[in-house]
Short mmCIF file of C-alpha atoms in Angstrom, two decimals:
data_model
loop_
_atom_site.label_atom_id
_atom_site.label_comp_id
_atom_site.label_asym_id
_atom_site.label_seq_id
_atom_site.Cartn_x
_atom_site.Cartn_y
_atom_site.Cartn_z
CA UNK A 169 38.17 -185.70 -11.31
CA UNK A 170 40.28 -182.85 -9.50
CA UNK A 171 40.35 -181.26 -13.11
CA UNK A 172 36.62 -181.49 -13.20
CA UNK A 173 36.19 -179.74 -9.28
CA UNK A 174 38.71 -176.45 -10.28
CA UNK A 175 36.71 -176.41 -13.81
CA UNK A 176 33.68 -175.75 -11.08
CA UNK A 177 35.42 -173.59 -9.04
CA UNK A 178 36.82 -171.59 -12.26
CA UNK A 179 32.63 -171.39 -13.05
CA UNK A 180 31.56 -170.19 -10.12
CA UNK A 181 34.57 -167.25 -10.06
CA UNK A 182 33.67 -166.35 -13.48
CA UNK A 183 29.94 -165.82 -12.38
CA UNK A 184 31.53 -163.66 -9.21
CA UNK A 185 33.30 -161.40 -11.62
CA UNK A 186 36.64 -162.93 -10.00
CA UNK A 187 38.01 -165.48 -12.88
CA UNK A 188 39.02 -164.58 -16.49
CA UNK A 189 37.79 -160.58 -16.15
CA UNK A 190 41.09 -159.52 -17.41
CA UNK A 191 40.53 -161.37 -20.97
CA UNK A 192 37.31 -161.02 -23.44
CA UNK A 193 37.69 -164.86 -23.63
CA UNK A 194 36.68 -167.02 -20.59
CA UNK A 195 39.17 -169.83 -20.43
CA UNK A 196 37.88 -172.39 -17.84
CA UNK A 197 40.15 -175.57 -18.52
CA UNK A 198 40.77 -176.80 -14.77
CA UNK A 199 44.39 -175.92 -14.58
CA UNK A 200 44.77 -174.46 -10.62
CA UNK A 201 46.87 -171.65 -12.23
CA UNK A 202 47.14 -167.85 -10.29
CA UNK A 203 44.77 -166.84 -11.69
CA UNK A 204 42.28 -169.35 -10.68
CA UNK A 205 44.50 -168.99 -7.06
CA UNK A 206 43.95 -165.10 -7.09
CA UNK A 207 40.41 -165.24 -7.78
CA UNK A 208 40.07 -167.81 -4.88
CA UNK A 209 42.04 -165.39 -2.40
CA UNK A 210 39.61 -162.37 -3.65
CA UNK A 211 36.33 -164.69 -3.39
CA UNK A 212 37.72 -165.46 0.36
CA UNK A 213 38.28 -161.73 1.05
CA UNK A 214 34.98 -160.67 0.20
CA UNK A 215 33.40 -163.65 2.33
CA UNK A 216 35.36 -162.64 5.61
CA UNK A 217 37.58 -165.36 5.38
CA UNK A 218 41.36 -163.85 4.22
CA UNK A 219 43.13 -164.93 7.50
CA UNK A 220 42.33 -168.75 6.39
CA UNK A 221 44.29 -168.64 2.96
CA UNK A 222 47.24 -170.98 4.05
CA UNK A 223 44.77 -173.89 4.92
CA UNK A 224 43.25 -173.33 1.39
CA UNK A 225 46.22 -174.32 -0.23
CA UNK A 226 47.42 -176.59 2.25
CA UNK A 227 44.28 -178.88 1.78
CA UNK A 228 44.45 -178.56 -2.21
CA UNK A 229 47.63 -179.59 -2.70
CA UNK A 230 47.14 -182.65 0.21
CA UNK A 231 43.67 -183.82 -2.08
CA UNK A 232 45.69 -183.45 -5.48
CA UNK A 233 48.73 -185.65 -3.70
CA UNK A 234 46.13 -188.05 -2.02
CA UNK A 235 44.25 -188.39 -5.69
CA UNK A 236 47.19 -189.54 -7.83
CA UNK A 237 49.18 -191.36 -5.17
CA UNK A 238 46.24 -193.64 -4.57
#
């Protein structure tokens, strides 16, 4: 399921210009790897939101715990 939700989020950064721009292949295989986590940070920027970026990662790494603990 959290594979499913970054494999959206890779999507929608790839439509933004902001995910895979630096390959002719789009890769979107819902690893949370830097380059999905830099595309994130520049998709926040743009939006007005850059002083937030702690709490992003913060919450995504609490939902990934809270998802295979349980």
């Amino acid at each position: 399921m959290v594979q499913r939700v970054v494999e959206l989020v890779q999507a929608g950064l790839a439509i933004w210009g902001l995910y895979g721009a630096q390959r002719d292949e789009l890769d979107i295989n819902g690893l949370f790897c830097d380059e999905t986590k830099a595309g994130i940070f520049k998709w926040r920027q743009i939006m007005g939101m850059e002083k937030e970026t702690l709490k992003l990662e913060v919450c995504l790494f609490l939902d990934i715990r809270l998802m295979t603990d349980g």
